[in-house]
Amino acid sequence: MIRFSRERVQRIAAALRAARARRPRPADRRSSPIPDGMTAFSVATWNIHSCVGLDARFAPDRIAQVIRDLDVDLIGLQEVGWHHRGESGLDQFDFLERHTGMKAYAGPTKHNERAHYGNCLLTRLPVRSMDTMDLSVGKREPRGAIDAVVEVEGRPVRVIVAHLGLDPWERAKQVGDILSRVLDQPELPTLFMGDLNEWTPSSPRLRHLAASFSDVANPRSFHARMPTLRLDRIYVTGGLQIPAFEVVRSILTRRASDHLPVRAVLAVP
């Protein structure tokens, strides 16, 4: 067995700390002006935990209040609806539409006679088309995505809202399926956002996404009480840019869900 002296162990530890300090960390916010000749619109992504907050209280009115306060043109939501949490029988998709003033487009992944559950796109922008993707893998929990095209100042912009699985091999297939759709129309301005359930910076799935999209907003958004993981992300391609983004921390957002919302300003030519 090889033994190292205490001094050598200390030198190795110091070198590792220095290497970590030199490694660039992703920013938690960005604030840049809108480029000349481009039009801005605002987006957000948020996992709302079936409207059950960290205080264990079912409060869809609180979720609606946060969404109104975000004041974005569109928001992609995950974990909308009854999922052994909250109140069965309440249509959360309809509730959020009525209490935010935005049009709700539902992408349920689970259907139940007491309430559906899945992804949701809330938007005040005109919607040209809306489709859903089945991202389920084997006998794992059903997963899916919303694939819509909205109008920003008359320009079509594709919006994909997804909630990926818990296993790496599951997410690998889901990322591949999403990228296949995006690459079918590479010229179409596209944003992909949602809860990706990826927390390892060296993840092959994240490297795959980084190679296929031009930019990403990925601040630390989980856990809401003390955010350390970058689970909730917004990717863009096809000419879109992300001049500004932030994770929204307030008394209300830290209590409303176990995730914090990620808000961004996008620019389209």
PDB file of C-alpha atoms in Angstrom, residues 8 16-17 25 35 38 40 68 77 87 95 104 116-117 123 134 136 139 147 156 158 163 203 205 212 218:
ATOM      1  CA  ARG A   8       2.110  15.741   0.311  1.00  0.00           C
ATOM      2  CA  LEU A  16      -7.463  20.365  -6.086  1.00  0.00           C
ATOM      3  CA  ARG A  17      -8.978  23.393  -4.368  1.00  0.00           C
ATOM      4  CA  ARG A  25     -19.008  28.417 -12.844  1.00  0.00           C
ATOM      5  CA  PRO A  35     -29.300  43.732 -29.445  1.00  0.00           C
ATOM      6  CA  MET A  38     -34.116  42.411 -32.390  1.00  0.00           C
ATOM      7  CA  ALA A  40     -37.657  41.166 -26.942  1.00  0.00           C
ATOM      8  CA  ARG A  68     -48.876  37.230 -12.333  1.00  0.00           C
ATOM      9  CA  LEU A  77     -44.984  24.754 -16.106  1.00  0.00           C
ATOM     10  CA  GLU A  87     -56.887  18.550  -4.097  1.00  0.00           C
ATOM     11  CA  PHE A  95     -57.717  27.406 -12.621  1.00  0.00           C
ATOM     12  CA  ALA A 104     -53.474  27.551 -20.932  1.00  0.00           C
ATOM     13  CA  HIS A 116     -55.086  15.277 -15.087  1.00  0.00           C
ATOM     14  CA  TYR A 117     -51.363  15.869 -14.461  1.00  0.00           C
ATOM     15  CA  THR A 123     -49.130  32.407 -22.830  1.00  0.00           C
ATOM     16  CA  ASP A 134     -44.782  11.283 -25.620  1.00  0.00           C
ATOM     17  CA  SER A 136     -42.276   7.904 -21.853  1.00  0.00           C
ATOM     18  CA  LYS A 139     -42.289   1.255 -17.470  1.00  0.00           C
ATOM     19  CA  ASP A 147     -44.411  21.488 -28.738  1.00  0.00           C
ATOM     20  CA  PRO A 156     -42.922  32.254 -35.522  1.00  0.00           C
ATOM     21  CA  ARG A 158     -41.114  27.331 -31.401  1.00  0.00           C
ATOM     22  CA  HIS A 163     -40.178  17.436 -17.687  1.00  0.00           C
ATOM     23  CA  SER A 203     -23.554  15.195 -17.789  1.00  0.00           C
ATOM     24  CA  ARG A 205     -27.029  14.889 -21.828  1.00  0.00           C
ATOM     25  CA  SER A 212     -27.171  21.632 -30.291  1.00  0.00           C
ATOM     26  CA  ASN A 218     -29.372  27.782 -16.075  1.00  0.00           C
TER      27      ASN A 218
END
